[in-house]
Amino acid sequence: MRSQLMKDPYKTWNPQRKMYETIQEKYGKVFKEKLQLENFICAAELNLEECQQGAKNLMVASQSTDFRMRYWGKVILNRTIL
């Protein structure tokens, strides 16, 4: 726990920031216009590919009218093991 607290937050956040910027560039317009999605959050344990795959899946799901009829203020992606 102490080692986590002693890490430089900039070094931890910088790769995540780039990931979110990439997702925003690719899917931001669809998320805002079709889903009215304000916050797209990936769990810390997800890597870039997993987070981008989740964003892509959400974009594909946004084609469904039933899916778009809900208000999606915030979406949090987590890893689920079945």
mmCIF file of C-alpha atoms in Angstrom:
data_model
loop_
_atom_site.group_PDB
_atom_site.id
_atom_site.type_symbol
_atom_site.label_atom_id
_atom_site.label_comp_id
_atom_site.label_asym_id
_atom_site.label_seq_id
_atom_site.Cartn_x
_atom_site.Cartn_y
_atom_site.Cartn_z
ATOM 1 C CA MET A 1 0.000 0.000 0.000
ATOM 2 C CA ARG A 2 2.778 2.405 0.901
ATOM 3 C CA SER A 3 4.510 1.806 -2.430
ATOM 4 C CA GLN A 4 1.299 2.707 -4.270
ATOM 5 C CA LEU A 5 1.025 5.955 -2.337
ATOM 6 C CA MET A 6 4.660 6.840 -2.957
ATOM 7 C CA LYS A 7 4.352 6.572 -6.753
ATOM 8 C CA ASP A 8 4.393 9.755 -8.779
ATOM 9 C CA PRO A 9 0.763 10.349 -9.837
ATOM 10 C CA TYR A 10 1.865 11.925 -13.121
ATOM 11 C CA LYS A 11 3.721 8.761 -14.151
ATOM 12 C CA THR A 12 0.675 6.685 -13.268
ATOM 13 C CA TRP A 13 -1.842 8.968 -14.963
ATOM 14 C CA ASN A 14 0.089 9.856 -18.140
ATOM 15 C CA PRO A 15 -0.437 6.486 -19.942
ATOM 16 C CA GLN A 16 -4.086 6.466 -18.821
ATOM 17 C CA ARG A 17 -4.555 10.010 -20.122
ATOM 18 C CA LYS A 18 -3.260 9.009 -23.548
ATOM 19 C CA MET A 19 -5.625 6.022 -23.564
ATOM 20 C CA TYR A 20 -8.637 8.216 -22.759
ATOM 21 C CA GLU A 21 -7.620 10.759 -25.404
ATOM 22 C CA THR A 22 -7.404 7.992 -28.012
ATOM 23 C CA ILE A 23 -10.837 6.651 -27.054
ATOM 24 C CA GLN A 24 -12.292 10.162 -27.073
ATOM 25 C CA GLU A 25 -10.952 10.768 -30.583
ATOM 26 C CA LYS A 26 -12.381 7.507 -31.938
ATOM 27 C CA TYR A 27 -15.690 7.196 -30.092
ATOM 28 C CA GLY A 28 -16.383 10.518 -28.346
ATOM 29 C CA LYS A 29 -18.838 11.813 -30.933
ATOM 30 C CA VAL A 30 -20.900 8.602 -30.893
ATOM 31 C CA PHE A 31 -20.899 8.498 -27.094
ATOM 32 C CA LYS A 32 -22.123 12.085 -26.793
ATOM 33 C CA GLU A 33 -24.646 12.125 -29.631
ATOM 34 C CA LYS A 34 -26.187 8.667 -29.480
ATOM 35 C CA LEU A 35 -25.834 7.674 -25.829
ATOM 36 C CA GLN A 36 -25.575 11.082 -24.149
ATOM 37 C CA LEU A 37 -22.610 9.593 -22.322
ATOM 38 C CA GLU A 38 -20.670 12.104 -20.252
ATOM 39 C CA ASN A 39 -18.166 9.871 -18.435
ATOM 40 C CA PHE A 40 -16.455 6.797 -19.827
ATOM 41 C CA ILE A 41 -14.198 5.184 -17.211
ATOM 42 C CA CYS A 42 -11.986 2.101 -17.427
ATOM 43 C CA ALA A 43 -10.976 0.172 -14.324
ATOM 44 C CA ALA A 44 -7.325 0.664 -13.380
ATOM 45 C CA GLU A 45 -6.418 -2.975 -14.071
ATOM 46 C CA LEU A 46 -7.534 -2.784 -17.723
ATOM 47 C CA ASN A 47 -4.877 -2.178 -20.343
ATOM 48 C CA LEU A 48 -5.230 -0.024 -23.451
ATOM 49 C CA GLU A 49 -6.457 -2.843 -25.687
ATOM 50 C CA GLU A 50 -9.108 -3.994 -23.203
ATOM 51 C CA CYS A 51 -10.380 -0.474 -22.656
ATOM 52 C CA GLN A 52 -10.520 0.209 -26.392
ATOM 53 C CA GLN A 53 -12.349 -3.086 -26.955
ATOM 54 C CA GLY A 54 -14.905 -2.070 -24.330
ATOM 55 C CA ALA A 55 -15.363 1.309 -26.026
ATOM 56 C CA LYS A 56 -15.789 -0.416 -29.388
ATOM 57 C CA ASN A 57 -18.383 -2.807 -27.931
ATOM 58 C CA LEU A 58 -20.264 0.135 -26.445
ATOM 59 C CA MET A 59 -20.220 1.908 -29.806
ATOM 60 C CA VAL A 60 -21.607 -1.198 -31.545
ATOM 61 C CA ALA A 61 -24.293 -1.521 -28.864
ATOM 62 C CA SER A 62 -25.261 2.119 -29.452
ATOM 63 C CA GLN A 63 -26.742 1.041 -32.799
ATOM 64 C CA SER A 64 -29.631 -0.534 -30.868
ATOM 65 C CA THR A 65 -32.602 1.783 -30.344
ATOM 66 C CA ASP A 66 -33.430 0.113 -27.013
ATOM 67 C CA PHE A 67 -29.887 0.736 -25.827
ATOM 68 C CA ARG A 68 -30.031 4.402 -26.858
ATOM 69 C CA MET A 69 -33.346 4.978 -25.066
ATOM 70 C CA ARG A 70 -31.601 4.833 -21.681
ATOM 71 C CA TYR A 71 -29.698 7.702 -20.124
ATOM 72 C CA TRP A 72 -26.017 6.795 -19.930
ATOM 73 C CA GLY A 73 -24.470 9.509 -17.792
ATOM 74 C CA LYS A 74 -21.533 7.346 -16.761
ATOM 75 C CA VAL A 75 -20.189 3.962 -17.874
ATOM 76 C CA ILE A 76 -17.486 2.111 -15.945
ATOM 77 C CA LEU A 77 -15.703 -0.807 -17.626
ATOM 78 C CA ASN A 78 -14.550 -3.621 -15.364
ATOM 79 C CA ARG A 79 -13.000 -6.984 -16.033
ATOM 80 C CA THR A 80 -15.475 -9.788 -15.397
ATOM 81 C CA ILE A 81 -14.324 -13.373 -15.193
ATOM 82 C CA LEU A 82 -17.022 -15.916 -15.919
#
